[in-house]
PDB file of C-alpha atoms in Angstrom:
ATOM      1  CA  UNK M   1    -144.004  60.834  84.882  1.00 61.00           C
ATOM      2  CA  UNK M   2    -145.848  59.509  87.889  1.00 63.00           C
ATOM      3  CA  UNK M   3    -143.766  56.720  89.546  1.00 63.00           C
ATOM      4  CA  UNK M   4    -145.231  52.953  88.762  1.00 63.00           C
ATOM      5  CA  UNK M   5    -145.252  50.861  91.282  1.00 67.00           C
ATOM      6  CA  UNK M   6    -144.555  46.680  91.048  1.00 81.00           C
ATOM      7  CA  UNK M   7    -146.736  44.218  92.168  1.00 88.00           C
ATOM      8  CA  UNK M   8    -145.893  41.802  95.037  1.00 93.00           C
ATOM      9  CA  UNK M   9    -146.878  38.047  95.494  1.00 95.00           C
ATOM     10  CA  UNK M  10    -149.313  39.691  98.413  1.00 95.00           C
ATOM     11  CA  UNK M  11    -151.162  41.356  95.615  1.00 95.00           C
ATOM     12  CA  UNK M  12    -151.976  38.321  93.654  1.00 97.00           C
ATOM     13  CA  UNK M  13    -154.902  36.084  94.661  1.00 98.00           C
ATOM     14  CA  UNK M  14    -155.261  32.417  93.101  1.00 98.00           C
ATOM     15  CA  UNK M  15    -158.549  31.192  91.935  1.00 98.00           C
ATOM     16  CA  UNK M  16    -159.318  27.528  92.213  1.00 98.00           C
ATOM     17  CA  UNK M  17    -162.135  24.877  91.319  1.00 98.00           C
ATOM     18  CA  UNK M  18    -162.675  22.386  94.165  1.00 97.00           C
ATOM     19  CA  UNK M  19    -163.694  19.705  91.999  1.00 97.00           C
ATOM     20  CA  UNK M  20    -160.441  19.433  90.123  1.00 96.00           C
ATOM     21  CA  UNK M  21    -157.680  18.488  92.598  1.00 95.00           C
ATOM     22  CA  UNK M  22    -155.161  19.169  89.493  1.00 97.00           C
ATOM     23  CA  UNK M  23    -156.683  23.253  89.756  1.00 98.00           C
ATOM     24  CA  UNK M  24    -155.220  22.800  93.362  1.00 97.00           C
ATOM     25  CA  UNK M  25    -152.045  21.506  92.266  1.00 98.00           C
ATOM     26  CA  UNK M  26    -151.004  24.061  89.413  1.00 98.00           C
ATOM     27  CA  UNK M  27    -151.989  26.810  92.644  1.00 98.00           C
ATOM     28  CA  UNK M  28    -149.589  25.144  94.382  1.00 98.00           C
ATOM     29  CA  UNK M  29    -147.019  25.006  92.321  1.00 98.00           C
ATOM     30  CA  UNK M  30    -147.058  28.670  91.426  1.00 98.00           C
ATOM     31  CA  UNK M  31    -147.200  29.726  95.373  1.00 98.00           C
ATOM     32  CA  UNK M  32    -143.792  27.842  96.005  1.00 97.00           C
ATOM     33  CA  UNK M  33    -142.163  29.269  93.091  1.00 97.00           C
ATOM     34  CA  UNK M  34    -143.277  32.552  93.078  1.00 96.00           C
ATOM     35  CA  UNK M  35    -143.867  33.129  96.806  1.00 96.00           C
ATOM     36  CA  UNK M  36    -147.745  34.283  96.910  1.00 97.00           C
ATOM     37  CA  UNK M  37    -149.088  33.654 100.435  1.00 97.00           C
ATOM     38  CA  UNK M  38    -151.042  29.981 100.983  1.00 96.00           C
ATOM     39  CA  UNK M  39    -153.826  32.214 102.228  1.00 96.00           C
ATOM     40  CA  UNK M  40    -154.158  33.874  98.724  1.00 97.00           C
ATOM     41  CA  UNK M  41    -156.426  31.366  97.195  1.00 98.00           C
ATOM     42  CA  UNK M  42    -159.969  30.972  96.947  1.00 98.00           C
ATOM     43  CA  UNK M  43    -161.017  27.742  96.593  1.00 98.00           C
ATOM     44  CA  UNK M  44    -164.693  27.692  94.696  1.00 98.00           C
ATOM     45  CA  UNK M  45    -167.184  24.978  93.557  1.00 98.00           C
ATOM     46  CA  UNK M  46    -167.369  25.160  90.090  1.00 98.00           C
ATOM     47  CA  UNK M  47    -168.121  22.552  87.103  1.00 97.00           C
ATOM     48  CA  UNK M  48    -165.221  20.385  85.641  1.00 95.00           C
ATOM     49  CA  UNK M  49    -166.446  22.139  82.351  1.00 96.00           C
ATOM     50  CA  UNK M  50    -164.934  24.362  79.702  1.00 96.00           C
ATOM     51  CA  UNK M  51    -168.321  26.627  80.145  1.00 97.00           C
ATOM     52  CA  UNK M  52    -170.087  27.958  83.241  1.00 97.00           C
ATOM     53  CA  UNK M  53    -174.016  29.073  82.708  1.00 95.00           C
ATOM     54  CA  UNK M  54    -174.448  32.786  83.212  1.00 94.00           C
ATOM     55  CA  UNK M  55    -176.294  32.003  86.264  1.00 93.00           C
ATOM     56  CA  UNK M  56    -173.745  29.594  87.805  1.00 96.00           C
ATOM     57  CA  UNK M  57    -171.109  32.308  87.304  1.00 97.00           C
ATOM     58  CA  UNK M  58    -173.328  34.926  89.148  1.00 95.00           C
ATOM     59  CA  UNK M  59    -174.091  32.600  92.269  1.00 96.00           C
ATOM     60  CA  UNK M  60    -171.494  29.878  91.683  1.00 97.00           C
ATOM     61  CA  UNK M  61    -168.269  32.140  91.032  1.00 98.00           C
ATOM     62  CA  UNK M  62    -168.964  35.899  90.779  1.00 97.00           C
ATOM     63  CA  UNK M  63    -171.016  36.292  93.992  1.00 96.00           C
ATOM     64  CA  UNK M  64    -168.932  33.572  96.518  1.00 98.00           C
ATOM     65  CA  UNK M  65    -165.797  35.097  95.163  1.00 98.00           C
ATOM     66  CA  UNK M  66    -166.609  39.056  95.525  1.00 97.00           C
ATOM     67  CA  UNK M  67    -167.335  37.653  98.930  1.00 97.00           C
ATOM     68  CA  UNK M  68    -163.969  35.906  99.774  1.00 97.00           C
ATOM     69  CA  UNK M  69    -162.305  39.252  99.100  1.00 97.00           C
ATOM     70  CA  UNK M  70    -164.709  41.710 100.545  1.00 95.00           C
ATOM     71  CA  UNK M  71    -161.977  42.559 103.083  1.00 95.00           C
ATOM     72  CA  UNK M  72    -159.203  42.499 100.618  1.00 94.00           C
ATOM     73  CA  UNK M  73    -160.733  44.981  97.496  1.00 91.00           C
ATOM     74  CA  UNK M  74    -157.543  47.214  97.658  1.00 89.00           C
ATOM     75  CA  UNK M  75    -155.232  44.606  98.380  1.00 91.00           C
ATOM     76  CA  UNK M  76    -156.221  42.208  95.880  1.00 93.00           C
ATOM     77  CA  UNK M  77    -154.677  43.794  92.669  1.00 93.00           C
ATOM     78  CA  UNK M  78    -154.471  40.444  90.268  1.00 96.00           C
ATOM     79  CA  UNK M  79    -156.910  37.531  90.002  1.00 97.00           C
ATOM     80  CA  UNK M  80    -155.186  34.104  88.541  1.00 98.00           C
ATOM     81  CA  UNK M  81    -157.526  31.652  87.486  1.00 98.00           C
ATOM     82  CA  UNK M  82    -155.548  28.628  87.496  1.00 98.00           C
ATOM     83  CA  UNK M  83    -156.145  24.863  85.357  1.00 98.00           C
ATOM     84  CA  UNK M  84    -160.156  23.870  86.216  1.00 97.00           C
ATOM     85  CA  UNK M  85    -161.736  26.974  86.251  1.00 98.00           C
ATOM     86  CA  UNK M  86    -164.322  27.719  83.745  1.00 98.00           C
ATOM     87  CA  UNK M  87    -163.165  29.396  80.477  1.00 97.00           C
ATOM     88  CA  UNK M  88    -165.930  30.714  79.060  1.00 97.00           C
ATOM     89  CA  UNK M  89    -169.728  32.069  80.284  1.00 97.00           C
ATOM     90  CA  UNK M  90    -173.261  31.406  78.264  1.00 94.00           C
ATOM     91  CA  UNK M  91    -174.965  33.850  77.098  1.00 92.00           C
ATOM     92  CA  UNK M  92    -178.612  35.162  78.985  1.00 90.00           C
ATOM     93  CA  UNK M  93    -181.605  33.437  77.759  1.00 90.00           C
ATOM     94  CA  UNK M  94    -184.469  36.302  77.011  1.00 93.00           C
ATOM     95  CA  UNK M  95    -187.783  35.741  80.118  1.00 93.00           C
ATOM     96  CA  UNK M  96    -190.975  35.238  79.483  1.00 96.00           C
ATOM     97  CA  UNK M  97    -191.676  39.352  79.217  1.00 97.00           C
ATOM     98  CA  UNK M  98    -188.409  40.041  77.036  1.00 96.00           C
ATOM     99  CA  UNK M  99    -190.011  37.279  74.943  1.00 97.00           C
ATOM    100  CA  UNK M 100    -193.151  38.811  74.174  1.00 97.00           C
ATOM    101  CA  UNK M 101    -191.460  41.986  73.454  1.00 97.00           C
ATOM    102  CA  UNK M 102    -189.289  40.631  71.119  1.00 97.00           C
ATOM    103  CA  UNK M 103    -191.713  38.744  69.660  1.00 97.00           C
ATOM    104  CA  UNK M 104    -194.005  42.429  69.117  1.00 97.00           C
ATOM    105  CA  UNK M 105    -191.133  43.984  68.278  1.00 97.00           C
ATOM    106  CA  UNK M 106    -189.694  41.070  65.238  1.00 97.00           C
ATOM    107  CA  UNK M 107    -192.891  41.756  62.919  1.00 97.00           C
ATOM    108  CA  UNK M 108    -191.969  45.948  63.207  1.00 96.00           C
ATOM    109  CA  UNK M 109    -188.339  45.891  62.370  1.00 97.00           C
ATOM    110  CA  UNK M 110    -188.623  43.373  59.881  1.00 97.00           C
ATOM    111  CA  UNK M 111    -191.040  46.091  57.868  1.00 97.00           C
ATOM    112  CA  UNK M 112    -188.119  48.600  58.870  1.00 96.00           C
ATOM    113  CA  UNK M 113    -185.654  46.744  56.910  1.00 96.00           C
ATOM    114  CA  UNK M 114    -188.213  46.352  53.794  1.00 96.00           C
ATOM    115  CA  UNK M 115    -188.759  49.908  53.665  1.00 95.00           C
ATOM    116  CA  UNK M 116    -184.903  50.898  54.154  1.00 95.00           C
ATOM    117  CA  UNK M 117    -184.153  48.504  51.469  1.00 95.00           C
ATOM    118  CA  UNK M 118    -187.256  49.805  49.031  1.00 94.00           C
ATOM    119  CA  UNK M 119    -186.011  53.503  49.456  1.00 94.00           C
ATOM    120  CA  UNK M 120    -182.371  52.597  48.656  1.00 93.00           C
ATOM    121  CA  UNK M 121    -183.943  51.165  45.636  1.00 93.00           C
ATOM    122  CA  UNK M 122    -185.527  53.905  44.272  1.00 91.00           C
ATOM    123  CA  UNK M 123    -183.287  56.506  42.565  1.00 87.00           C
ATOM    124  CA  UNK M 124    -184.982  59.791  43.400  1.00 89.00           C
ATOM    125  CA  UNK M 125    -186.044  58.474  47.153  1.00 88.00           C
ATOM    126  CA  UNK M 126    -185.710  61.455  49.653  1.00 92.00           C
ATOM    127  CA  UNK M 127    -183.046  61.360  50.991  1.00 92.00           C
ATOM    128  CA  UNK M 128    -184.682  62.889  54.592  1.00 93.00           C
ATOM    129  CA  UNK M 129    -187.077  60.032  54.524  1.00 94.00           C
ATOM    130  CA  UNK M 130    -184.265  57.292  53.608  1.00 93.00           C
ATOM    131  CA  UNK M 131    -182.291  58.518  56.713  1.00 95.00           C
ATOM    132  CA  UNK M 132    -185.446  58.823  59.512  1.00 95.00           C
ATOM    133  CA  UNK M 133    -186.462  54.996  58.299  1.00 95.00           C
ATOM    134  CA  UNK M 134    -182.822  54.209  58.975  1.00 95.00           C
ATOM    135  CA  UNK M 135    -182.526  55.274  62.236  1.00 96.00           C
ATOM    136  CA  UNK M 136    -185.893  53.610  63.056  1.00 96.00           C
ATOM    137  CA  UNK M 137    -183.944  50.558  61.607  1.00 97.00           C
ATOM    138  CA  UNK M 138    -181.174  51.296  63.947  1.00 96.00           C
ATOM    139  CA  UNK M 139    -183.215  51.661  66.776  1.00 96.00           C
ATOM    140  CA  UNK M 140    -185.183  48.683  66.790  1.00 97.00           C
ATOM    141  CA  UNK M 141    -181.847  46.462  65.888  1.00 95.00           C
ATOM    142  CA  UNK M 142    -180.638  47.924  69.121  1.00 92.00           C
ATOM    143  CA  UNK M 143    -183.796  46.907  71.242  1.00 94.00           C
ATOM    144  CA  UNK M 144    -183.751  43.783  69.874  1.00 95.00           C
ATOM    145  CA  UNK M 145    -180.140  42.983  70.530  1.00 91.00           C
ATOM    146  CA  UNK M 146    -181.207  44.113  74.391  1.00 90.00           C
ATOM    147  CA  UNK M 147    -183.821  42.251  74.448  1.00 93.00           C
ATOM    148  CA  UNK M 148    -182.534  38.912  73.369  1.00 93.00           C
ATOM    149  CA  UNK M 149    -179.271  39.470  75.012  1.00 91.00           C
ATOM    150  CA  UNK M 150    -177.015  38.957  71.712  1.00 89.00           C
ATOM    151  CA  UNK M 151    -173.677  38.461  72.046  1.00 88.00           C
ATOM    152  CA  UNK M 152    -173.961  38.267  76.051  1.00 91.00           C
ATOM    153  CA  UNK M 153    -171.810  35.201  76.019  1.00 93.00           C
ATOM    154  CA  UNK M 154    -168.372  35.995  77.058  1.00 95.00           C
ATOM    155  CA  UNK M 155    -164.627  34.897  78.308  1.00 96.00           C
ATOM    156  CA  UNK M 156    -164.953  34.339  82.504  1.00 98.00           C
ATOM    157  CA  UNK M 157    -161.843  36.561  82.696  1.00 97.00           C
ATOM    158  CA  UNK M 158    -162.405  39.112  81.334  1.00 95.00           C
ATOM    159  CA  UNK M 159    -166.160  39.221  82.870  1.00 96.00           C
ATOM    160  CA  UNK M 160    -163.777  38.670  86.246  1.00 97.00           C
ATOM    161  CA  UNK M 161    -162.442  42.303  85.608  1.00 96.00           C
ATOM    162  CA  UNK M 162    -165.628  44.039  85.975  1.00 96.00           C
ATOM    163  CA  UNK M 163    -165.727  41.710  89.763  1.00 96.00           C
ATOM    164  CA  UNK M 164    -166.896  44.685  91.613  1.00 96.00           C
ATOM    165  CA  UNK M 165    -168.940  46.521  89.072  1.00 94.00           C
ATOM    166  CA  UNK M 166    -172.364  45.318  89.931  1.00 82.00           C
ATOM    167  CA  UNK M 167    -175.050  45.220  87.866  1.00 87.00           C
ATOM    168  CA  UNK M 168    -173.411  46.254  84.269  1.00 88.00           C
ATOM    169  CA  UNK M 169    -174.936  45.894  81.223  1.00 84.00           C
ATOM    170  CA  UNK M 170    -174.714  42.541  79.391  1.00 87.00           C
ATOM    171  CA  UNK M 171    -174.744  43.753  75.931  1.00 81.00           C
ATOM    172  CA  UNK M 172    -171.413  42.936  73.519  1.00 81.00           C
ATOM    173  CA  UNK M 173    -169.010  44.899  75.573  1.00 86.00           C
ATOM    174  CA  UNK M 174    -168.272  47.194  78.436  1.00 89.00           C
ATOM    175  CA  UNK M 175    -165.457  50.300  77.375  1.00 89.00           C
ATOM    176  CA  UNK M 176    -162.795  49.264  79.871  1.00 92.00           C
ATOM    177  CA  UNK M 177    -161.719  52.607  81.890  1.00 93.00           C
ATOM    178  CA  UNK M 178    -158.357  52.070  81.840  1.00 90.00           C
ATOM    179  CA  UNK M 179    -158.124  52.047  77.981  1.00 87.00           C
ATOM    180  CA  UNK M 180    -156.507  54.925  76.689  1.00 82.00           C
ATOM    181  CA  UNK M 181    -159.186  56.610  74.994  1.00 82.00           C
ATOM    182  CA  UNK M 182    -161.463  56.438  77.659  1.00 89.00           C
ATOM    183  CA  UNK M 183    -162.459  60.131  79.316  1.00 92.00           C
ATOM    184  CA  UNK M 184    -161.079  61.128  82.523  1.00 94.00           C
ATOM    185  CA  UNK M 185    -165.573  61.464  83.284  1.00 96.00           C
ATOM    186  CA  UNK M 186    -165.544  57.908  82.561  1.00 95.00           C
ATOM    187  CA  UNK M 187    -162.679  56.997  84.787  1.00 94.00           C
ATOM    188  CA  UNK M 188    -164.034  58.971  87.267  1.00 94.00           C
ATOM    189  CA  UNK M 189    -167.483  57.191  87.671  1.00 94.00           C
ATOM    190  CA  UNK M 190    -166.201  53.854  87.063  1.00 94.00           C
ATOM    191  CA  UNK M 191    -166.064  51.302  89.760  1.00 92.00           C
ATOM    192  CA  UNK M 192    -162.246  49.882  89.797  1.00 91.00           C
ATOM    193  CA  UNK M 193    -161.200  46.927  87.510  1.00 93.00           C
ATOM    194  CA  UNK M 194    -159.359  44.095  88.383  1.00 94.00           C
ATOM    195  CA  UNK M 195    -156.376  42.421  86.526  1.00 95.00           C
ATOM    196  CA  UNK M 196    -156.790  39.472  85.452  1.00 97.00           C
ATOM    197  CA  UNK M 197    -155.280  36.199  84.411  1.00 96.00           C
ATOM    198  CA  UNK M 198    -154.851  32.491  83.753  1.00 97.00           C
ATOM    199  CA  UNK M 199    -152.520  29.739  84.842  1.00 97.00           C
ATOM    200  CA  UNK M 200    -153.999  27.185  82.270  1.00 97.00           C
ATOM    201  CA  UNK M 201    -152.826  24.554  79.753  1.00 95.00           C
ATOM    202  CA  UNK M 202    -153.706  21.373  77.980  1.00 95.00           C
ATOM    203  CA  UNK M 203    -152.582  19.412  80.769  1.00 97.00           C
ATOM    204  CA  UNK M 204    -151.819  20.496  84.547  1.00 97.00           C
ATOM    205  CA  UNK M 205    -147.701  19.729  83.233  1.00 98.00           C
ATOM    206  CA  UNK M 206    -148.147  22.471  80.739  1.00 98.00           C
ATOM    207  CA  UNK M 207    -149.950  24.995  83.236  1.00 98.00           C
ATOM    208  CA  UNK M 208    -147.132  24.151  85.625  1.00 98.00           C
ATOM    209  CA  UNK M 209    -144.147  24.959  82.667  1.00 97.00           C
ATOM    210  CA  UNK M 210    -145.520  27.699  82.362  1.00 97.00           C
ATOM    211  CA  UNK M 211    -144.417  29.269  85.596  1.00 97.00           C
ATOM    212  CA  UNK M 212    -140.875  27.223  85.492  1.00 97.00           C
ATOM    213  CA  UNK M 213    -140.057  28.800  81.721  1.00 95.00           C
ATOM    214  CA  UNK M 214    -140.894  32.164  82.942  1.00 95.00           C
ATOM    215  CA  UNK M 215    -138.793  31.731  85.778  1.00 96.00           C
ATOM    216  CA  UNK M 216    -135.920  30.712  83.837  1.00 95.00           C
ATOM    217  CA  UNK M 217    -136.051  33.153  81.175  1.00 92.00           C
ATOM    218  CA  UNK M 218    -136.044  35.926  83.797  1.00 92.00           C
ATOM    219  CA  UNK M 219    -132.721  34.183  85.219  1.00 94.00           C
ATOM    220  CA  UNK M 220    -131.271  33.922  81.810  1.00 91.00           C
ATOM    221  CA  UNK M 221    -132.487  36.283  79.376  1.00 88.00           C
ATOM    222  CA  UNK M 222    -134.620  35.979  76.484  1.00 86.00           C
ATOM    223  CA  UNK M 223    -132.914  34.423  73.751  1.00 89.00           C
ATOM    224  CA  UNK M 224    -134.477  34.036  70.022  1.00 94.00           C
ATOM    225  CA  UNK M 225    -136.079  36.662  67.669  1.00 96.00           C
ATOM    226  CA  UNK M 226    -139.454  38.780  67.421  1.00 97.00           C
ATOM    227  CA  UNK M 227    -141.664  37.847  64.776  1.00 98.00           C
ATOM    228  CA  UNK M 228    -143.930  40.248  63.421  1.00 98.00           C
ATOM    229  CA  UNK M 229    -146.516  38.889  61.019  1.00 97.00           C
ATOM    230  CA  UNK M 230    -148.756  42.123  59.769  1.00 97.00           C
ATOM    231  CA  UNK M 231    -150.868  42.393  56.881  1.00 96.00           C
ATOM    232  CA  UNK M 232    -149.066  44.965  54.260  1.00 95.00           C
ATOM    233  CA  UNK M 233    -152.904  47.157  54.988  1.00 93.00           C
ATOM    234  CA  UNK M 234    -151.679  50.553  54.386  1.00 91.00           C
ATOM    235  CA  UNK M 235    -152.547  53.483  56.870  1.00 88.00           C
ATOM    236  CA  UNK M 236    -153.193  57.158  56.367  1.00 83.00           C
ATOM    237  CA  UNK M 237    -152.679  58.987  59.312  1.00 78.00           C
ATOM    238  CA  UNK M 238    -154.351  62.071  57.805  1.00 77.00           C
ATOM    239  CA  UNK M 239    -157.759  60.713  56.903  1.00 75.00           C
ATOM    240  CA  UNK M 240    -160.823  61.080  59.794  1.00 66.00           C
ATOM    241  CA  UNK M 241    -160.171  58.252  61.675  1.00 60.00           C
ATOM    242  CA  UNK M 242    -156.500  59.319  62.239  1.00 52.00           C
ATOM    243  CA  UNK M 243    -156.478  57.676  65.868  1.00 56.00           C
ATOM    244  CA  UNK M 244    -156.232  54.520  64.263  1.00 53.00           C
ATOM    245  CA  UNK M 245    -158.999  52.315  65.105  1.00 68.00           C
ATOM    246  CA  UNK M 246    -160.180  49.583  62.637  1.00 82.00           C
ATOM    247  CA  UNK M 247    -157.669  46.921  60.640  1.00 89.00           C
ATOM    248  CA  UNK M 248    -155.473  49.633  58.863  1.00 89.00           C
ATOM    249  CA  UNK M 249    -154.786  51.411  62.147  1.00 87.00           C
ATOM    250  CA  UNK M 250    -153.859  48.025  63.893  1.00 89.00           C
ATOM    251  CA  UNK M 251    -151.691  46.638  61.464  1.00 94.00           C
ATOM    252  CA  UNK M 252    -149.879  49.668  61.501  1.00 93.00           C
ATOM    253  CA  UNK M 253    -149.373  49.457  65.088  1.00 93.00           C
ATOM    254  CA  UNK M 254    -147.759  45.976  64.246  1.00 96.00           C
ATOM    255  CA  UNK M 255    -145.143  47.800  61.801  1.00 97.00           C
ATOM    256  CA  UNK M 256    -144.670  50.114  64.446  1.00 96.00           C
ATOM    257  CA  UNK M 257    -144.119  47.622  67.657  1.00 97.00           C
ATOM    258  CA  UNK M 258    -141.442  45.644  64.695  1.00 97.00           C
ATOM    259  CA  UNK M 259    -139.565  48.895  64.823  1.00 97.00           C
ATOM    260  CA  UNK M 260    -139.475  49.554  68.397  1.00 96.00           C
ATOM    261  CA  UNK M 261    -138.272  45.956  69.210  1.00 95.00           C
ATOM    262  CA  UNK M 262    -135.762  46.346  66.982  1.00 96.00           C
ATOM    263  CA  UNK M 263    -134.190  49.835  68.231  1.00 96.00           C
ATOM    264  CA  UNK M 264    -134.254  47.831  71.929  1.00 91.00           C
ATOM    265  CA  UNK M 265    -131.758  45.387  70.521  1.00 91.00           C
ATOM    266  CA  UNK M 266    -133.569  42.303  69.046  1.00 92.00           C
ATOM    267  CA  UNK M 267    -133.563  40.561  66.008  1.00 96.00           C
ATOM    268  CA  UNK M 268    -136.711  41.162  64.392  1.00 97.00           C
ATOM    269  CA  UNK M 269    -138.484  39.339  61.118  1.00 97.00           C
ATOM    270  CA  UNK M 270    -141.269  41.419  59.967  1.00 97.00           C
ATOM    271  CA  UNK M 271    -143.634  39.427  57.501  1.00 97.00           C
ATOM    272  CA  UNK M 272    -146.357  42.307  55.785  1.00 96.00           C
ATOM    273  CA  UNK M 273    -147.802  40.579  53.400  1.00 95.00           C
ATOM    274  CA  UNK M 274    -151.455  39.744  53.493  1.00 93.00           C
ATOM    275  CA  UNK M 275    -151.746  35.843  55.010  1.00 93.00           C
ATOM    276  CA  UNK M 276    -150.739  34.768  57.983  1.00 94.00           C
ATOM    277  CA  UNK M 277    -147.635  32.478  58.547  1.00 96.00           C
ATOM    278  CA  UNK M 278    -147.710  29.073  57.448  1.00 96.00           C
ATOM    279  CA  UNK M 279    -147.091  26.179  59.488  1.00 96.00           C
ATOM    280  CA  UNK M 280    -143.789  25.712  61.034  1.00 96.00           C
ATOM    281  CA  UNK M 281    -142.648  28.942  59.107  1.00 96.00           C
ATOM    282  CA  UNK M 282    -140.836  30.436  61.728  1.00 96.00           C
ATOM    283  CA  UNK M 283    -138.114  28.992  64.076  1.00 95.00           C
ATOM    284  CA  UNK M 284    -136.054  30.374  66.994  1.00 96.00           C
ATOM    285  CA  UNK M 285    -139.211  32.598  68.071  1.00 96.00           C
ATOM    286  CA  UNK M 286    -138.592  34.406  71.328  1.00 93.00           C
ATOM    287  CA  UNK M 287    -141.498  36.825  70.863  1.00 94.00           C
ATOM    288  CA  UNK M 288    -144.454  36.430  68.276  1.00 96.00           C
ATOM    289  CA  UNK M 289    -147.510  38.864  67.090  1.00 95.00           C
ATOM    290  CA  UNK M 290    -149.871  38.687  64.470  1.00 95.00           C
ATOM    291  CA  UNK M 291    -153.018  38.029  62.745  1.00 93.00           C
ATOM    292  CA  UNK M 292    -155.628  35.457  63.386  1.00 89.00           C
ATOM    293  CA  UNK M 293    -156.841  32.745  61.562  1.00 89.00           C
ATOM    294  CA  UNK M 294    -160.433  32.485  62.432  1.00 89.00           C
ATOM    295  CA  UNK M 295    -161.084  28.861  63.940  1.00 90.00           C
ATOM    296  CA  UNK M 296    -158.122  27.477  62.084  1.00 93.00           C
ATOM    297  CA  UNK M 297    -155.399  28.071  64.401  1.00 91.00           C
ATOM    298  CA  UNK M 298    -151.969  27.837  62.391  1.00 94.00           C
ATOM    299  CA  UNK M 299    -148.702  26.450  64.562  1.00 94.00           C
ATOM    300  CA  UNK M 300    -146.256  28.850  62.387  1.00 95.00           C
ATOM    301  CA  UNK M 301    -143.843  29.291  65.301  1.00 94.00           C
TER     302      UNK M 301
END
């Protein structure tokens, strides 16, 4: 195995919103506890928002910052956004020319859709025909999801990762390179990516703690159990998809990651049936993973 290497204070480079002296503060604190150099911040003008425009990220965030660090690309091997910064970017609003395409475009895939859904209809439809009016379908759902820039809204960190790839595609989501499935082409032809977190919280207090508890628990150890709270979705290893992507292969993964914690010596709780914890369910949690609930978060630790 190739040897892997730690990272160093030097290597981490703070992220800060001007107009939020508290975004300063929380930067501050994490530089005297953790000893990152004072000149490893980047102070940027940004809104006092939860959400940055997609074209206040490019020139507001994106562009000043890949600017700041143009001397430090190799060196600067983690971004922290700290308490201030921007959480999440807007999507891209369709011009005037995507416009009228889409607007040419609407009228032909919405008789797509009425013949797919005629054909599947009719019991002795060819099936030839059925599956060359699908992928017509197909096609123009895809050129319409380009065109009106669906699901180009997106998290500011993780569109802080892709820092020095410039332009990419603004369409759902970019394959990350380092993933594991990823081909060695890909890897190859990829520009680099950039770790990236955030120093955030409720309230500066809670941003700050953060640091602090982490500090501690690497002094004392981490005390308390691992909960595990999986679905009970059984997986079959031998059917097509035996890599394991979609819920079965994940929730397996969360079986799995239960059984590895507990060979490495902690106490683990394992909860497989199908809903998630309920409220104050669990106590003495050291580590937790499971399930969503979808915009109905559920305090079960």
């Amino acid at each position: 195995a190739a040897p892997g290497f730690a990272l160093e204070p030097k290597d981490v480079w703070l992220v800060v919103n001007t107009n939020e002296p508290e975004s300063r503060a929380v930067a501050d604190h994490y530089i005297a506890k953790r000893g990152v150099p004072k000149t490893n911040v980047v102070e940027l003008d940004l809104p006092k928002t939860e959400d940055i425009s997609r074209a206040d990220y490019d020139t507001k965030l994106a562009k000043p910052l890949r600017a700041a660090l143009a001397d430090h690309k190799e060196k600067a091997k983690v971004l922290v956004t700290t308490y201030g910064v921007p959480l999440r970017v807007g999507g891209v609003v369709p011009n005037e020319d995507e416009n009228k395409q889409l607007a040419k475009l609407r009228p032909e895939l919405a008789d797509a859709r009425k013949k797919v859904a005629e054909l599947e209809k009719t019991k002795d439809a060819d099936p030839k025909e059925l599956a060359t009016v699908r992928s017509e379908m197909r096609r123009l759902e895809m050129r319409e999801r380009v065109l009106s820039h669906a699901e180009s809204n997106a998290s500011v960190d993780s569109e802080l990762m892709l820092l020095w790839w410039e332009p990419y595609p603004l369409v759902r989501w970019v394959a990350n390179p380092l993933y594991v499935q990823s081909s060695e082409a890909y890897r190859k032809r990829s520009a680099p990516v950039v770790m990236v977190s955030r120093l955030d919280g409720p309230t500066p207090d809670i941003a700050k703690r953060l640091v602090d508890d982490a500090i501690a628990t690497e002094k004392d150890g981490l005390k308390g159990k691992a909960v595990i709270d999986a679905r009970g979705i059984k997986f079959d290893a031998a059917k097509k998809d035996e890599r394991g992507h979609g819920y079965e292969g994940y929730d397996e993964s969360m079986r799995e990651a239960a059984a590895l914690l507990e060979r490495a010596g902690l106490k683990v709780e394992l909860d497989d049936r199908g809903e998630v914890l309920k409220a104050g369910a669990a106590t003495g949690v050291a580590l937790y993973c499971g399930w969503y609930s979808h915009a109905n978060f559920v305090d079960c630790c």
